[in-house]
Amino acid sequence: MAASVSVSVVPAAEGLRAVYTSGKTRTYEWRVSQLNAMLKIATRHEKDFVVALNSDLGKHEHEAFIHEISAVTSACRMALKELHRWMKPEKVKTSMTTFPSSGELVPEPFGVVLVISTWNYPILLSLEPVIAAISAANAVVLKPSEVAPAASEAMAKLLGQYMDASAVKVIEGGVQETTALLEQKWDKIFYTGNNKVGRIVLASAAVHLTPVILELGGKCPVIVDSDINLTVAVKRLISGKWGCNSGQTCVSPDYVITTKPFASKLVDAISSELERFYGKDPVNATDLSRIINSRHFERLTKLLDEDKLFGKIVIGGQRDKTNLKIAPTVILDAPLDSLIMTEEIFGPLLPIITVNDIRDGIDLITSKEKPLAAYIFTNDKKLKEDFVQRVSAGGIAVNEVTIHLTDPALPFGGVGESGMGTYHGKYSFEAFSHKKPVLYRGFTGEISARYPPYTTRKLKFLKAAMSGNIIGIIRALLGW
Amino acid sequence: MAVEAEAAARELRATYATGKTKSFEWRSSQLKAIQKIVSLHSDEIVEALRSDLQKPEFESVVHEISGVSASCKLALKELNRWMKPQKVKTSLITFPSSAKIVSEPFGVVLVISAWNFPLLLSLDPVVGAIAAGNAVVLKPSESSPATSSLLAKLVGKYMDASAVRVVEGAVAETAALLEQKWDKILYTGGGKVGRIVLSAAAKHLTPVILELGGKCPVVVDSAVNLKVAARRIIAGKWCANSGQTCISPDYIITTKDFAPQLVNALSAQLDKFFGKEPLRSKELSSIVNIHHFNRLVKLLDDDEVSRKIVRGGERDQSNLKIAPTIISGVSTDSLLMDEEIFGPILPIITVDQIEECVGVINAKEKPLAAYLFTNDKKLEDKFVRNISAGAMIINDTVIHFFEAGLPFGGVGGSGMGAYHGKFSFDAFSHKKALLKRSFAVDISARYPPYTPGKRRFLRAVVQGNLLDILRSLYSCW
């Protein structure tokens, strides 16, 4: 079985390399044609994607459009608009050391790249990196997640239909196919997923010295201070947690930290807004995504049913095994060594940890691995500054959650356990480009001081030239 | 040694957690300390480099000491500016909001240096690490022991030992260090160990910069100022640690017709630079050790190669010296074209048409640098467009290294990531995205219950279409 998998993967990779070497993908025209093809896919087949996402995740049309499809079309449009500018070499001012000279940074593709996607935003997290790779002129293989099979199939079909199949390929499959792919040599790999597989990807890439972007996850904390507009804060919190694929989102709030006196107010506010959003029977609310599969459903119920959490569930807790649904659930003061506080939750469970002083919240956060995002709701300027200074995370949002990743001006990526590298906006183009410095010189402007036989005077001159010391240069030239 | 590595990592992590290394004052104090090291102790440094590599004082001062000094100076001058968060213009989707990109240190980083520029390739990355606010462990190369021990002594004396540490040693110590968790690693050296570093880093999800090598080609077109070209090639090859430099010209490509002229020009300039008895010249570095000496001599004594030597070939084992050697008419599958030479041997590949150089170069791994001497704009264009390399220079060699405005690093087999100048600061910084909103404007279209009306509104916002936004605002949710 493994042999036959390699049989299809190897020729695919080799074929792409031959096409890349022909130079086909380098032209502005090719890139634009592919971006337009992708735009067609996302606009003409929006309904197909909505259906696939509903099938895979029970994702509501609203989330499917706002979170996934519209982001894909925006990425295409931005790339089409900016491509000329991004492709242009960037002039660099050169210094005294290499005078006379001129310099520039020339962006060029890495070559043949691999994008490994994931299941929670299967369309977005597949197509956005592919758009990035294409705009930078790479040939690309996309490996969608097998855990979201309808989306995977839709993408394989549509990309096969609309894109240049000689340079853009979708390879579907599971662990075996992914392993076979990782054995090939790629010029760059872009992986979205968890940090266990992230390590495997890095280890495979090491063999070929392949640079990698890892978009992982982590426990994204939210500090909720007391002197705030609680209703707005809670609405945003809910939207970022349960309104994002039922919390199965890498940047969803994972847990909340607030002060002991404020906790009950917070819980009450969450409770009433949840009811406003999802009604009295949230387990059956169609606006809420279901849990992706029974394996994750079991994982999440195990977190909930741990003895340590007994008596601490203050909102929700209901579950429907047949339909793989878990109601929005809030747990108050789960012990810090409970499972729910040690692993990334990735689901509709929200622990609230209470502290005496809100500042202790920062200590708690920094005692854990660096998350993909960290959030704080506060009007206290000093607390805000402290948080930004001391908390290292992929990104931080103040008085907001998750939405920072929709702004194309901000790089999106992790740090430490939450990943390495970034994309979105122009960072997407840069993620898949090597910026090659080129220094241009003529045959004039000979600096004979460079050459042996070495003399003290030559030494003086060069030292001055290297530190941009004009007076020193003149003095050396005059023999002083 | 495992104990030393583990202790260093642990202690530095404790120091980093206090926040000490993040202040502007600490960073500039440490940068000034490095400046002191290279200015007050330049004689000892020159001596150590002489001991390790027979490096001429000129090269030691110009390449290494001045290089470090210039980096410190630039970092001190620019640090305030580099540390400042970068304001970013936000879009309609997050309106109203403000955003910044905040540079923060990774934490505790590891710099593994190499033997050929043992001072520069140790301290230059350390300058970057410190400027960015990290605590740093430096592991100098054991193949340049005098410099390694001098670095340990001087760093220990002048720098803040609670956050900047030198760990000396060889394979065992390096392995022990690589088992620790680092927040970033910068490795300079060969591809084989580069892979080992990457594999070790993978376990901790540590991002890595690899400064490797490769076979840096020099293409020489015929209608050029041959004297200047020859001098610049020699400067990049034999005046840079006897060719033991990652960006030294490794091999030349020129036309069959032009090769004899090129060889003559190189020969004439070599005479001028090193005299008729180059093995006795004080201005040529020796080969670093007997292992590399034997490796190079083996290349020279290969039957296919030895009969094509047009200049040099002499060697002095007791002093580990090999004369500047040129071999003409080498075939692309000769031993010399296999691996990076890293020594004073320069093969010349001849082609019929100069444009064929692109195919020859692209058949190999992407090099750290590629050079072209030409006055032909079309050839220049073709070269720049069709060859991928860490960096390129038209009409010179190696000098891009000292241009702080250009990032220095490889691609493919020659490495990943870059540093120098501001790129050093960036190399050791995490660029954290920061979005701030107020509670003032809240768009209920985000929130459930989801309705077609809300979707219409959001669709319009996403498309940035003001008219549609207004239209949809007037319809009810």
GROMACS .gro file of N, CA and C in nm, chain A residues 6 8-10 23 31 46 51 63 110 115 139 143 229 262 275 290 310 318 430 472:
model
   63
    6SER      N    1   0.364   0.601  -0.276
    6SER     CA    2   0.485   0.668  -0.324
    6SER      C    3   0.484   0.678  -0.475
    8SER      N    4   0.246   0.732  -0.674
    8SER     CA    5   0.174   0.847  -0.729
    8SER      C    6   0.235   0.978  -0.685
    9VAL      N    7   0.294   0.979  -0.566
    9VAL     CA    8   0.348   1.104  -0.514
    9VAL      C    9   0.477   1.144  -0.585
   10VAL      N   10   0.566   1.047  -0.605
   10VAL     CA   11   0.696   1.079  -0.664
   10VAL      C   12   0.684   1.139  -0.804
   23GLY      N   13   1.039   2.744  -1.627
   23GLY     CA   14   1.021   2.887  -1.610
   23GLY      C   15   0.879   2.935  -1.627
   31ARG      N   16   0.096   3.395  -1.322
   31ARG     CA   17   0.049   3.416  -1.185
   31ARG      C   18  -0.090   3.476  -1.184
   46GLU      N   19  -1.908   2.911  -0.452
   46GLU     CA   20  -1.932   2.941  -0.311
   46GLU      C   21  -2.031   2.842  -0.251
   51VAL      N   22  -2.181   2.389   0.111
   51VAL     CA   23  -2.235   2.254   0.131
   51VAL      C   24  -2.129   2.160   0.189
   63GLU      N   25  -2.070   3.148   0.884
   63GLU     CA   26  -1.928   3.129   0.914
   63GLU      C   27  -1.853   3.084   0.790
  110PHE      N   28   1.082   3.005  -0.434
  110PHE     CA   29   1.168   2.900  -0.384
  110PHE      C   30   1.175   2.788  -0.486
  115VAL      N   31   0.202   2.249   0.052
  115VAL     CA   32   0.112   2.308   0.151
  115VAL      C   33   0.030   2.195   0.213
  139ALA      N   34   0.559   2.643  -0.799
  139ALA     CA   35   0.469   2.534  -0.833
  139ALA      C   36   0.429   2.476  -0.697
  143LYS      N   37  -0.199   1.944   0.002
  143LYS     CA   38  -0.248   1.822   0.066
  143LYS      C   39  -0.355   1.865   0.167
  229ASN      N   40  -1.663   4.767   2.936
  229ASN     CA   41  -1.798   4.752   2.884
  229ASN      C   42  -1.824   4.601   2.873
  262PHE      N   43  -1.498   3.954   4.038
  262PHE     CA   44  -1.567   3.985   3.912
  262PHE      C   45  -1.625   3.861   3.844
  275GLU      N   46  -2.750   3.304   2.563
  275GLU     CA   47  -2.892   3.274   2.539
  275GLU      C   48  -2.946   3.361   2.426
  290ARG      N   49  -2.080   2.168   1.471
  290ARG     CA   50  -2.067   2.051   1.556
  290ARG      C   51  -1.920   2.018   1.577
  310PHE      N   52  -1.542   1.832   3.878
  310PHE     CA   53  -1.673   1.804   3.937
  310PHE      C   54  -1.729   1.926   4.011
  318GLN      N   55  -2.414   2.022   2.842
  318GLN     CA   56  -2.496   1.923   2.770
  318GLN      C   57  -2.425   1.877   2.645
  430GLU      N   58   0.584   3.718   0.068
  430GLU     CA   59   0.719   3.705   0.123
  430GLU      C   60   0.745   3.565   0.178
  472GLY      N   61   3.858   5.997   0.789
  472GLY     CA   62   3.959   5.893   0.796
  472GLY      C   63   4.004   5.848   0.657
   0.00000   0.00000   0.00000
